[in-house]
Structure formats: C-alpha cells, structure tokens
Coordinates of C-alpha atoms (C1' of nucleotides) in Angstrom, one line a residue:
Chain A
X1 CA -113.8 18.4 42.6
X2 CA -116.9 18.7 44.6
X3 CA -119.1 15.6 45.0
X4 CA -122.9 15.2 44.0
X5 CA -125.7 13.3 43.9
X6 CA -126.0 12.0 40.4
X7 CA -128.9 13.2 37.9
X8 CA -129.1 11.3 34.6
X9 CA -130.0 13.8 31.8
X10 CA -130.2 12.1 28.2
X11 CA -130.0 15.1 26.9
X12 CA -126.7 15.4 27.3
X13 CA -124.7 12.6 27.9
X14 CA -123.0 10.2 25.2
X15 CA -123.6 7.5 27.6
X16 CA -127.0 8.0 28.1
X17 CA -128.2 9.0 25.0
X18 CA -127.0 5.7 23.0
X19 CA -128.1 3.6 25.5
X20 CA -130.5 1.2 25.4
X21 CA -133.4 2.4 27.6
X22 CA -133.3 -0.5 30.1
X23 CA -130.1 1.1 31.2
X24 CA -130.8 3.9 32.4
X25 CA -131.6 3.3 35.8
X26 CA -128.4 1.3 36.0
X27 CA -126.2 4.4 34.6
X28 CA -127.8 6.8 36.9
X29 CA -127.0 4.9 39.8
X30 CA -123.7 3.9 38.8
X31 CA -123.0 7.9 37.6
X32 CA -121.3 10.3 40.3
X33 CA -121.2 14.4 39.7
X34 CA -118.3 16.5 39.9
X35 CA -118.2 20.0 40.1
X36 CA -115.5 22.1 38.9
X37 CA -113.8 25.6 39.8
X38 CA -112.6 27.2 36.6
X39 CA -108.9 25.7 36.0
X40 CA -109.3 23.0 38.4
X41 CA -107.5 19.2 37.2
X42 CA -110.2 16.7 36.3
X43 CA -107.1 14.1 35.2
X44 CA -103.8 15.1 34.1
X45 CA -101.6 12.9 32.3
X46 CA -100.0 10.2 34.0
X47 CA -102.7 9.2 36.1
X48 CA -104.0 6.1 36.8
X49 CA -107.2 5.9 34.7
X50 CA -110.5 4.4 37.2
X51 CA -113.1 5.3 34.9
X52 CA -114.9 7.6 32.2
X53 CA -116.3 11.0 32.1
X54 CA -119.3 13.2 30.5
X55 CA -119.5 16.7 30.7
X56 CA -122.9 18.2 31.5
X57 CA -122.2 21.9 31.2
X58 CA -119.0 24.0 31.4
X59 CA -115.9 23.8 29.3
X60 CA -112.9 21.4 29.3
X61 CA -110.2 21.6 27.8
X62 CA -108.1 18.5 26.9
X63 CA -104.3 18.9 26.6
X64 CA -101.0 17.2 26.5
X65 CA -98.1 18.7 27.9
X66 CA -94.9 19.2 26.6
X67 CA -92.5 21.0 28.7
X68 CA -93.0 22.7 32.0
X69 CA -94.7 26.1 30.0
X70 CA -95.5 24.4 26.8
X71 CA -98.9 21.9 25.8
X72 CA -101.0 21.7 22.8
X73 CA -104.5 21.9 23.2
X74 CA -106.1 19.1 21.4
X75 CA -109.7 19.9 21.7
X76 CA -112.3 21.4 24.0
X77 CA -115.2 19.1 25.2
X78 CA -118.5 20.8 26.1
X79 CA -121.6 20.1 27.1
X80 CA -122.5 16.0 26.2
X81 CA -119.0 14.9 25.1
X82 CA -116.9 12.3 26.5
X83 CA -113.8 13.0 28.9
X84 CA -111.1 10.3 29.2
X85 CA -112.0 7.8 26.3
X86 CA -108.1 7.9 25.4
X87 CA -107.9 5.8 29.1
X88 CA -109.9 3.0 27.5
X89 CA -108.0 -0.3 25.9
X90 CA -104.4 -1.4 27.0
X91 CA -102.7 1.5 29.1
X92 CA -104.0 2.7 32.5
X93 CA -102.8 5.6 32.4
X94 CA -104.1 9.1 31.0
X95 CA -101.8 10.2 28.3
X96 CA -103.8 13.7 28.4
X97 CA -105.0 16.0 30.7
X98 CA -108.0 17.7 31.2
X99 CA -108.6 21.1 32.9
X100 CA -111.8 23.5 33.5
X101 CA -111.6 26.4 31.5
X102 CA -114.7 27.3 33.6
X103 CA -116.6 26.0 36.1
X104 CA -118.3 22.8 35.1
X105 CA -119.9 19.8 35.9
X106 CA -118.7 16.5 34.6
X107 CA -120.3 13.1 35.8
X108 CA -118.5 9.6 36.2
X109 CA -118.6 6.3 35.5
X110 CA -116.4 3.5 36.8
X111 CA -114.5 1.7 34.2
X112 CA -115.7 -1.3 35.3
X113 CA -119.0 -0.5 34.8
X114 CA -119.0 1.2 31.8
X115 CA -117.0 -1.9 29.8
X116 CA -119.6 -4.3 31.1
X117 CA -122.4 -2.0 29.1
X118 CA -120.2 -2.2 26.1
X119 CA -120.3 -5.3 26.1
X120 CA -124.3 -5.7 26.8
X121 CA -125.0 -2.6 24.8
X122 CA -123.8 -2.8 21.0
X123 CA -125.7 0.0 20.0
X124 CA -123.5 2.3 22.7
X125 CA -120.4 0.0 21.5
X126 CA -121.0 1.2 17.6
X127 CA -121.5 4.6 18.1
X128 CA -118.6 4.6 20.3
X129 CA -116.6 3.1 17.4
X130 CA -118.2 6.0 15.0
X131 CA -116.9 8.6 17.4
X132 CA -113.5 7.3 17.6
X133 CA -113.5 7.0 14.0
X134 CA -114.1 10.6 14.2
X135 CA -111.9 11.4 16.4
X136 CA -108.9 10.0 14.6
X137 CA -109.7 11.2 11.5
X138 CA -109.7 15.4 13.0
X139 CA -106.4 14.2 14.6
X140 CA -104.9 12.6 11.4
X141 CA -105.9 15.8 9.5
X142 CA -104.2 17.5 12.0
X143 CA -101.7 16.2 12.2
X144 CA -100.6 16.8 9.0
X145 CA -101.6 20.5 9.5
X146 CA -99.1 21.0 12.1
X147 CA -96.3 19.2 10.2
X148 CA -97.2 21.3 6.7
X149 CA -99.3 23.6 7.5
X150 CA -97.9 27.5 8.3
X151 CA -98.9 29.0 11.7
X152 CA -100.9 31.6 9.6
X153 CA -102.9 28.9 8.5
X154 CA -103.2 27.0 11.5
X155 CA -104.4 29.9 13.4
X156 CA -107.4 30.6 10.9
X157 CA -108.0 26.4 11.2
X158 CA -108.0 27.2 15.0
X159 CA -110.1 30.2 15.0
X160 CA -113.0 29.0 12.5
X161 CA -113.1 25.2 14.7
X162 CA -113.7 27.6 17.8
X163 CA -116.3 29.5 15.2
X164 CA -117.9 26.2 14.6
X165 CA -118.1 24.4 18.1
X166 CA -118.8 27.3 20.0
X167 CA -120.9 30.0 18.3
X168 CA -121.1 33.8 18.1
X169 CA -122.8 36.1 19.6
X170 CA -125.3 38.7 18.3
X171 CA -122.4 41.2 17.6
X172 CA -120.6 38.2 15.5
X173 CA -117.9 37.3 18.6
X174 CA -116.9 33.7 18.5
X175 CA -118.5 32.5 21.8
X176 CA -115.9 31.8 24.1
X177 CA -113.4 33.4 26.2
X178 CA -109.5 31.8 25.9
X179 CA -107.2 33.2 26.8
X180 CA -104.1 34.0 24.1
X181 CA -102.0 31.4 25.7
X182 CA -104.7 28.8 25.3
X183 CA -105.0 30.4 21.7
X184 CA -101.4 29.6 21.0
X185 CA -101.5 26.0 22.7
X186 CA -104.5 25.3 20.0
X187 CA -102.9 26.7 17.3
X188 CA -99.9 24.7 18.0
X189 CA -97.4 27.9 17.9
X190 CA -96.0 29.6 20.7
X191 CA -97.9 33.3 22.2
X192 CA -96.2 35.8 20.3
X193 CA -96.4 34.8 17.1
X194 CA -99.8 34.0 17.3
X195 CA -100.4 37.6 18.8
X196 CA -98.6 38.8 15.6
X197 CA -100.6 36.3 12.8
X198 CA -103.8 38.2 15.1
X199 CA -102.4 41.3 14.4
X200 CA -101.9 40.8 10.8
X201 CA -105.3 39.0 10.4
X202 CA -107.2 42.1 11.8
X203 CA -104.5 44.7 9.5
X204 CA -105.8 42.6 6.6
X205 CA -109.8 42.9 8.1
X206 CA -110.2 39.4 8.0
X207 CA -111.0 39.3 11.6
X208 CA -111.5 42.0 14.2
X209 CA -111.0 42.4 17.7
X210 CA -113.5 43.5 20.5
X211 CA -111.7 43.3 24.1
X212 CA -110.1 39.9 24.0
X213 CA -113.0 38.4 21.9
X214 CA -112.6 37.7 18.2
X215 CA -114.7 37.9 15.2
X216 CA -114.6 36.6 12.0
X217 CA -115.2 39.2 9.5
X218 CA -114.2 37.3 6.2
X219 CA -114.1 33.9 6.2
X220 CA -113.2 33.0 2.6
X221 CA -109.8 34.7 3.6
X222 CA -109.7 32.7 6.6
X223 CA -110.4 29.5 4.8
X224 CA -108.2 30.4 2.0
X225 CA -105.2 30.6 4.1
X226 CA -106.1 27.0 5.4
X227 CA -106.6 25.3 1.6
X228 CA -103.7 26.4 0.3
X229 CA -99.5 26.5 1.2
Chain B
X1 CA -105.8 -4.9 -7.8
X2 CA -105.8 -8.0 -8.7
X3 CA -108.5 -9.7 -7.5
X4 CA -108.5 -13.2 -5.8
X5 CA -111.0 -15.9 -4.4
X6 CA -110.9 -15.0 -0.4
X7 CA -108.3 -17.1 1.7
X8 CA -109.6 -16.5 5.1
X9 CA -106.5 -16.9 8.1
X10 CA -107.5 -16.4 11.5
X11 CA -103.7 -15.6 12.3
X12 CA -103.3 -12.6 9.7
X13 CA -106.9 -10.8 10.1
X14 CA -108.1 -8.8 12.6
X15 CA -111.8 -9.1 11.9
X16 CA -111.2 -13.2 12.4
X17 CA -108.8 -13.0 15.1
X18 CA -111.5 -11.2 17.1
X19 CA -114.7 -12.8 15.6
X20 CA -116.8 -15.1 17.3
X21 CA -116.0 -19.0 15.9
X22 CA -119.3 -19.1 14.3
X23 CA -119.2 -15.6 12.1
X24 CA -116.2 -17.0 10.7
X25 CA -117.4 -18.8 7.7
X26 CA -119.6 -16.2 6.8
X27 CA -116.4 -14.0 6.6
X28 CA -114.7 -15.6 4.6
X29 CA -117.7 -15.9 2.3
X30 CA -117.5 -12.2 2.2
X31 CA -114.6 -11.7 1.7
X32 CA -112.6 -11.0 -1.4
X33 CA -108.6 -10.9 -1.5
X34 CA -106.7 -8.1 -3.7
X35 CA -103.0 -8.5 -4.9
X36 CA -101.0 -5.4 -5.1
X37 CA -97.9 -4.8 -6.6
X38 CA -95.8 -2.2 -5.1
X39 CA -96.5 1.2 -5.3
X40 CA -100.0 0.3 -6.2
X41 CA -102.8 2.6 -4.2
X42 CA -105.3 0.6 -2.4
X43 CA -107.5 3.8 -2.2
X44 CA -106.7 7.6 -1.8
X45 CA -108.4 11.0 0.1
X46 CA -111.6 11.6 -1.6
X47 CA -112.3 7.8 -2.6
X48 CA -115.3 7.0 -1.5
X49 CA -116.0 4.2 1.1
X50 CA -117.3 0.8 0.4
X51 CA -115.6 -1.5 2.7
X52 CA -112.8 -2.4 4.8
X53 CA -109.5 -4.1 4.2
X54 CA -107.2 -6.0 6.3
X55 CA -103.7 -6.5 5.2
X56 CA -102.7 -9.8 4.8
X57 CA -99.3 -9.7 4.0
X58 CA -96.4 -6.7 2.4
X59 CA -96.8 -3.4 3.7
X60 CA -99.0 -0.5 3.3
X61 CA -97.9 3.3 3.7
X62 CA -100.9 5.1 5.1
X63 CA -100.5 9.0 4.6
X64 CA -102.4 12.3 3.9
X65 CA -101.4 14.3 0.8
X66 CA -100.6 18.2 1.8
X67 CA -98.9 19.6 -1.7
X68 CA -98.8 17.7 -5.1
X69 CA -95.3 16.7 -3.6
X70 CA -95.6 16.9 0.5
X71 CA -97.7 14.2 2.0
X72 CA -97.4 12.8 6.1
X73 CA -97.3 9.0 6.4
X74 CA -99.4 8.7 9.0
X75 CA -98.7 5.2 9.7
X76 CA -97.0 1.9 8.2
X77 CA -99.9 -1.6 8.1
X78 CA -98.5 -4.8 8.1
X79 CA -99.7 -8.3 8.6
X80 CA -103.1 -8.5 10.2
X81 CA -103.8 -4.4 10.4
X82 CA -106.6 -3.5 9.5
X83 CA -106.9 -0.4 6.9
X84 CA -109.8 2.1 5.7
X85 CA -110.8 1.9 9.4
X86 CA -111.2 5.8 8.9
X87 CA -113.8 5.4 6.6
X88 CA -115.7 4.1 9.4
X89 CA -118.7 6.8 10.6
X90 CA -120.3 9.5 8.8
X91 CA -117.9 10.1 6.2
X92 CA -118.3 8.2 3.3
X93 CA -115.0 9.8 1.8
X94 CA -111.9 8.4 3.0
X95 CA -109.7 11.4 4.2
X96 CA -106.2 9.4 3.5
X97 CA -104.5 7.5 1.1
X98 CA -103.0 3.7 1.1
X99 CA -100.5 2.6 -1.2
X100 CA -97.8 -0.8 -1.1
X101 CA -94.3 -0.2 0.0
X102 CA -93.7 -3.6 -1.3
X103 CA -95.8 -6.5 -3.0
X104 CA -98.7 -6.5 -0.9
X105 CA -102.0 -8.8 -0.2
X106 CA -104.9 -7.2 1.1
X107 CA -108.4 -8.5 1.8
X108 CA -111.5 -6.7 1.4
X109 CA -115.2 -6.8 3.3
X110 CA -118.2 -4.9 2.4
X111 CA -118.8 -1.7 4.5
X112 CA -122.7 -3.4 4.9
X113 CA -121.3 -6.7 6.0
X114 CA -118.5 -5.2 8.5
X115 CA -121.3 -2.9 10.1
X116 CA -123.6 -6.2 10.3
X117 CA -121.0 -8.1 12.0
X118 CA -120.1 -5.5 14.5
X119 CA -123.6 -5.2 15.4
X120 CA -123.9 -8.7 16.1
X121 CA -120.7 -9.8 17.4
X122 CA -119.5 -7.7 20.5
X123 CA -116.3 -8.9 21.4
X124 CA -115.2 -7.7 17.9
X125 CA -116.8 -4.3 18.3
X126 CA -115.1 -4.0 22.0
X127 CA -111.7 -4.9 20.4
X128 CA -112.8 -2.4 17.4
X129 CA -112.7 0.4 20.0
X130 CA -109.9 -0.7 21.7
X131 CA -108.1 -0.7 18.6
X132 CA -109.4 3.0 18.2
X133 CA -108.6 4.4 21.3
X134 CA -104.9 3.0 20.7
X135 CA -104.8 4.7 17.2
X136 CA -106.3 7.6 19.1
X137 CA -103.5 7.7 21.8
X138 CA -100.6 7.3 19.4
X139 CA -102.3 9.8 17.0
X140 CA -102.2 12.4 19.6
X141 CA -99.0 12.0 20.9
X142 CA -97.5 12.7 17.4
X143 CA -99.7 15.4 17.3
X144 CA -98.1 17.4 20.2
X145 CA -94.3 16.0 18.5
X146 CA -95.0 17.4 15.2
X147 CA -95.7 20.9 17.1
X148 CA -93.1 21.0 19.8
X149 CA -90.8 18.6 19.1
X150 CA -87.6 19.4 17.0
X151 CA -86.5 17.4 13.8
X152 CA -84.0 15.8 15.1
X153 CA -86.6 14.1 17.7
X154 CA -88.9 13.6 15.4
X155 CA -86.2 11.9 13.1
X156 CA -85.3 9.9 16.2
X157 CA -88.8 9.0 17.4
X158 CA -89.4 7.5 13.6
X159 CA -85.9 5.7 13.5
X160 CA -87.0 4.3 16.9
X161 CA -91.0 3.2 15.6
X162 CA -89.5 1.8 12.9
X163 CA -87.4 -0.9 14.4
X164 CA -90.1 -1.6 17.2
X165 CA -92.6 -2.3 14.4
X166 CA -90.3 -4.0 11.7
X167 CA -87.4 -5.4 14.4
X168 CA -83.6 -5.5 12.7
X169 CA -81.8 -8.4 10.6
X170 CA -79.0 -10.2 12.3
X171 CA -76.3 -7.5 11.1
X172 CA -78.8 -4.9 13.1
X173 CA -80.4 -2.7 10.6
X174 CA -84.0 -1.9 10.8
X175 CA -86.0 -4.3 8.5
X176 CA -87.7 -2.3 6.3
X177 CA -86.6 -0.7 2.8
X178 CA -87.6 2.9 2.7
X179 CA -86.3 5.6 1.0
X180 CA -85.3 8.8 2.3
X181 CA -88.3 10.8 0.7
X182 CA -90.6 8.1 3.3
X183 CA -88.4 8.6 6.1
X184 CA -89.1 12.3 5.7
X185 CA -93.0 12.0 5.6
X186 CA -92.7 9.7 8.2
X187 CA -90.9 12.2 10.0
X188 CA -92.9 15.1 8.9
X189 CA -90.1 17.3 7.4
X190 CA -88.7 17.8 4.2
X191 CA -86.2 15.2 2.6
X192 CA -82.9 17.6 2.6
X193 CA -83.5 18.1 6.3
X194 CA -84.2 15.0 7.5
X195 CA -80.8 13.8 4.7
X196 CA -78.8 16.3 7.2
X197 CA -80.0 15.2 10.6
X198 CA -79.2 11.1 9.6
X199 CA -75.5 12.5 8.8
X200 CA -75.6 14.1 11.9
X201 CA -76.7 11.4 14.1
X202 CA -74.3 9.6 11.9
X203 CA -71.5 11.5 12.8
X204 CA -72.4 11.3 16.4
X205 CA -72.2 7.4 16.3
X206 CA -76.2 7.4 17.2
X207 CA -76.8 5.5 14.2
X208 CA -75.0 3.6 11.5
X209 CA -75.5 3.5 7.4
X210 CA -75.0 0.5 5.2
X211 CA -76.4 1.7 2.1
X212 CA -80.0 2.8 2.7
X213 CA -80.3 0.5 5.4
X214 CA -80.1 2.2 8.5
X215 CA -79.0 0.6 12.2
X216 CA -79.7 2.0 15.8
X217 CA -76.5 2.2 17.6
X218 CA -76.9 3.9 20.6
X219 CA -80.7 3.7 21.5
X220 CA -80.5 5.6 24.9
X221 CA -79.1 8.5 22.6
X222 CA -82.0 8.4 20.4
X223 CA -84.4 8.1 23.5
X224 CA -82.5 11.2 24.8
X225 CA -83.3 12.8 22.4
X226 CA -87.3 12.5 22.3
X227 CA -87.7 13.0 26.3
X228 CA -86.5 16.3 26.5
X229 CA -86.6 19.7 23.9
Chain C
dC1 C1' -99.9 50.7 46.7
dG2 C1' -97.1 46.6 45.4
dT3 C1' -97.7 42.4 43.1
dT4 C1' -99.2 39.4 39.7
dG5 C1' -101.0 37.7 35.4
dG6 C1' -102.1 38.8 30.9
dG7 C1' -101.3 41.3 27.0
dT8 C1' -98.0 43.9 23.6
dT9 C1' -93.9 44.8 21.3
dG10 C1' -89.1 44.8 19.4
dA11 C1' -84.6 42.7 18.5
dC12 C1' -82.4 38.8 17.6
dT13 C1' -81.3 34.0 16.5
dG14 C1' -81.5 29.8 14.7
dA15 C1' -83.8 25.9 12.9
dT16 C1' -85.8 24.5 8.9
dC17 C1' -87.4 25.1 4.3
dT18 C1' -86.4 26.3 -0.6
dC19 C1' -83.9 26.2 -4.6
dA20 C1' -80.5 24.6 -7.5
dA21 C1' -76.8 21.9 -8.8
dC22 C1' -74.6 17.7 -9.2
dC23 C1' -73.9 12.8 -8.7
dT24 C1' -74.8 7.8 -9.0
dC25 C1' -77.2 4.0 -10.0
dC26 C1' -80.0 1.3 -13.0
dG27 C1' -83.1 0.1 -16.5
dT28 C1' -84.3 0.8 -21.3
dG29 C1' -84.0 1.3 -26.0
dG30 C1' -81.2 2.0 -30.0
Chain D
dC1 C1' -72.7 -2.7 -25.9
dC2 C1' -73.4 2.0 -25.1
dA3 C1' -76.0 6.3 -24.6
dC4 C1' -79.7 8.2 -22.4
dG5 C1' -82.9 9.5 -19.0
dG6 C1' -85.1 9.2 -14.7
dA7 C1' -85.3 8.4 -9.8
dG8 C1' -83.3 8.9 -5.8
dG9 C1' -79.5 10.6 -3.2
dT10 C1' -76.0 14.4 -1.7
dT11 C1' -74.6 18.9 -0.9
dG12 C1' -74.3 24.1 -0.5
dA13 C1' -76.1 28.8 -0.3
dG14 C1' -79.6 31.7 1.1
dA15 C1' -84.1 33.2 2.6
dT16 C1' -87.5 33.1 6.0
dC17 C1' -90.5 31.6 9.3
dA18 C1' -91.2 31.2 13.9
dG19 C1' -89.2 30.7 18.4
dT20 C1' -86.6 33.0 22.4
dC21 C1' -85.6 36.7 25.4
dA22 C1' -86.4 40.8 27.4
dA23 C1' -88.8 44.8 28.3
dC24 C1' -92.8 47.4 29.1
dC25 C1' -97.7 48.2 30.0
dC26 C1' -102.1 47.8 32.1
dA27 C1' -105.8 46.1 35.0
dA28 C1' -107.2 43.5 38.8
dC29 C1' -106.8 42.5 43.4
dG30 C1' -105.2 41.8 47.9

DNA sequence: CGTTGGGTTGACTGATCTCAACCTCCGTGG
DNA sequence: CCACGGAGGTTGAGATCAGTCAACCCAACG
C-alpha cells in the first residue's frame, strides 16, 4: 500500500461525517492515505489489528477464508464505508480479510485514536452502534439464507444486493465487474454451480448476460425465488 | 408476560453493569420486569420495536423463522444478555424472534429511554459497540460455517458452544435441556440429519448420551472436526 | 508461441433433505 | 384405571441438490 498525505473529505468518510465539527482538524491529522493496486491485501485475517479504516474511492472486498481455494465474501465496502470495525472490542486480531477488487484508496486511523473520539464523541459512538446494529441484522438474515435458503435463491439474493449497492448502467448492467469466482464466494456456493443457476436464470430470461456483466431483466422472478423455498 | 414492578440488579443487566453510578436509579425507574413461562415469545420478526430487554434470569432461544416449520436459532441469552438489541437503528421491525427455553425473567426499557441514556452515558454506548462488534464477529464466522462447513462440524461446533456457554453437571453433560428439533436449528440442518450425525459421533466415542442429555467425550475430536473440511 | 487465468461443460458422487412409518413417553379425560 | 392422542424421538428408503473432478476452450500477455 502506497503512503499519502492525508485529505479529510466529509463527504465520504463515516468518521468524518458523524463527527462533531471540532474534530475535524484532529481526524485529519491523525488520518493516513493508502493507495491500493487492484487485488492488493489491506488486512487479512489473522493479523494483528492497529487501527480502523475508510474507504474513499475503489472497491473492497471483505472476506473470510475457509480453505486454501475456498472464502465467502461477506460484503463489498465502497466509497465512505468503514474497513476493519470487526477489529474493534476484545480480540486483536482481524477475523476477516480485506482485498482490492480495484484500485483504491482507503485512509487510516490508529485505534488508539479513534477509541478516544468514541469516547468524546457520542454522536460518532451512536451511529456507530446503529451501523452495527445493521450490520448484524444483514448477517443474521443471512445467515439463515445460507443454512435454508437454495443456491438458486441465494444467487438472485446476491445478484439484486449487487443491483442495489452498486447500480446499472444505461444499458441496465449491474455496475460492477466480479469476477464468477467472486460471484460464487458471495453467493456462498461453489463456481460451477453458480455458472449453471446463471445459465438457467438467463434460459428462463430473468437475467441476461452482456460479456461478463449481468442484467436483471425480471426482477419479480428474481425476488420470488428469494421469498419463497 | 406477566408483568412485574422492576427489580433493578447491577450483577444480571447489562445496561447497569455498564451505566454510570448515577443513571442507575433512573433505570430502574424505567424499567419494568416481564415473567415468562416457557415457550412463551417475548417478541417475534415483524413485531414492532419499542424497547429493549435484558434477560434476567432462564433462557431465551433467539432465531429467524425460514418455513412455517424451519427456523435458525441464531443464538441462546442467558443471565445478563441483552435481547432486541437488533431492533436498534432504522428498523423499527424486529427481524427475529425470542421465545423461553425455560421459565424465564426478562426486564424491559423504553426504546426513548435506552437511546437517552446512550446519548448521555458513554461508557455504556462504548461497551454497546463492543458488545456489537463481538455479535458481529461471531455472526460472521457462522456465516462462512453454515456455507462451507459440513454437518457434522456444524453439529460439532454447536455441541462445543453449548457447553462453553452453559458448562456440564458433575456427571459431564452439557447443562442445558434441548431437544433435538433446537439442536438442529442451532445447527442449521434438519432434525433427522443432525439425529444421524449424534449416533455417529456416538458411535465413534466423540460424545456420550444419557437420555437427551448429551456429554463431550473426546473434545480434541470435536475440535478436529471444525478446523479442517 | 507457450503459458496462464478465467470461463464452460459433462459425468459422477455423495451429502443432505424429504417423506413416511413407527415407537415411546406422558398427560388428559373418560 | 385405562384408552387416547400428541409431541418428540428413531429409523429406513429414495430423491435430489450441489459439490468434485477433469477436460476443454479462449483471450491476454509475456
């Protein structure tokens, strides 16, 4: 990761933009850039967590690992979002990694540093709760998805939450370029069968495919296939 | 629910273990104690939100409904936990469901008043997200399980969570009373599956039966079991 | 050109779910 | 006291979903 000066935006940074406005001097000069190459580390699990980071532009991807060839992607964090707020509380070490799925910029801010706000800053400190509420309740949900729920289904879930965070473009593709693997590793099945459900999805016309990009065509048969068994 | 004047215990609560001395008789002035009787619901998905509970003493199954008859237990509250902490946020519609395992006593604040006192008092918010990230952590963890992880391991981590959270009596089995139909939803498979995989570890002299109640015999076979595919 | 990383496909296997039956315990009402 | 019924537990047979393995293809790139 390549070093820079720091440059607070409140656009779009959770720290900054909950913070009291007499902190913001101090967060900018306690805040270190990062630039990333597409598919470089920011963490990865097991490391010893030293503080907190915001994305500013780019794409992460947050994962956790299960065998050498195997992980399940548990979200993607874009521009504004937090990176490495599982490090906070007891344990000091990451239980997830983090990787560029293209080249980004992420900023930094020592642990140290950023409890003592929490505990000046309550408005930061409750919006911080509300986000972790949120947090665990997409993870409860699914959760239960990926126990229940029938790759079929979990691949629509996965393809309409990429619809929703990321976008489409003027010819209707969702607005981001993964990679089938990483596909899979959302969807919480393995590459080939989520290549087949693909298949199957477009045979039906309830998605269709332009190069590697995807776009929903109907989405009541998308969410249909998430509602029900 | 049976409803009760408000016994407030700084040992059983998590909002008074973490308050500041001085909030704590306006807790307990808001606070209003329920008596359940097992299998009672405290609230279920769709519910709306009004406040927060604390349990103070039995034992609440938290889970999320899939069929009429498939649910995932998402996690077991005992003394002191606090519950409805999803409710927290935007959402004013809880997105799981509580219910006693057993005789249960559960306290309840006002959603207005919890919000008031987080604003106020810091250290509890700080501990709040502490709690949250933790939740988060574990949350995730059995997120990746559920999708890559085998029954039997799954059966295994459960068996193993169990006895960390409710210990063993003096002849060794885990000290809790639940039936096979839990264990599964704990588990996140179906009952006659999970039935099959206890015989098996049973027959492999993993674990032991005496009646329902179930004893870890060989814990590094269990562990073995969870580390690797 | 060869190599490499995706992508695409088929055949096969096996784990897990479903369904259905039966059993046992226990509380309830006649 | 006994018959009944329901809830939970136990077991087997079979279907099927989804993972594994292996092959092939294609485009990019040194």
């Amino acid at each position: 990761m390549k070093k820079n000066k720091a440059i607070c935006d409140a656009q779009t940074c959770f720290m900054c933009q909950n913070c009291i406005e007499e902190w913001r001097p101090a967060i900018c000069a306690n805040k270190t850039n990062f630039k990333l190459k597409k598919g470089e580390l920011v963490f990865k699990e097991g490391d010893a967590v030293t503080g907190i980071y915001f994305v500013y532009s780019g794409n992460i991807k947050v994962y956790k690992k299960w065998d050498a060839d195997k992980e399940l992607i548990l979200r993607f964090a874009k521009g504004g979002a937090i990176l490495g707020h599982r490090g906070i509380g007891d344990d000091l070490i990451y239980p997830i990694s983090a990787s560029a799925l293209e080249d980004s910029v992420v900023c930094y801010v020592d642990m140290k540093f950023f409890e003592s706000t929490l505990k000046v800053n309550t408005e930061l400190t409750f919006q911080l709760v509300n986000f972790f509420a949120n947090e665990l309740r997409v993870s409860e949900r699914r959760m239960r998805d990926l126990a229940h729920m029938p790759v079929k289904g979990r691949v629509a879930d996965a393809l309409l939450k990429l619809q929703n965070q990321f976008g489409i473009t003027d010819t209707g593709l969702i607005n981001i370029n993964l990679s089938r693997q990483d596909l899979a590793s959302y969807a919480g099945a393995t590459y080939e069968t989520v290549f087949r459900v693909i298949n199957e999805l477009v045979s039906e016309n309830t998605i269709s495919l332009t190069g590697k990009s995807i776009a929903v065509v109907n989405q009541e048969a998308l969410t249909a296939l998430i509602e029900s068994a």
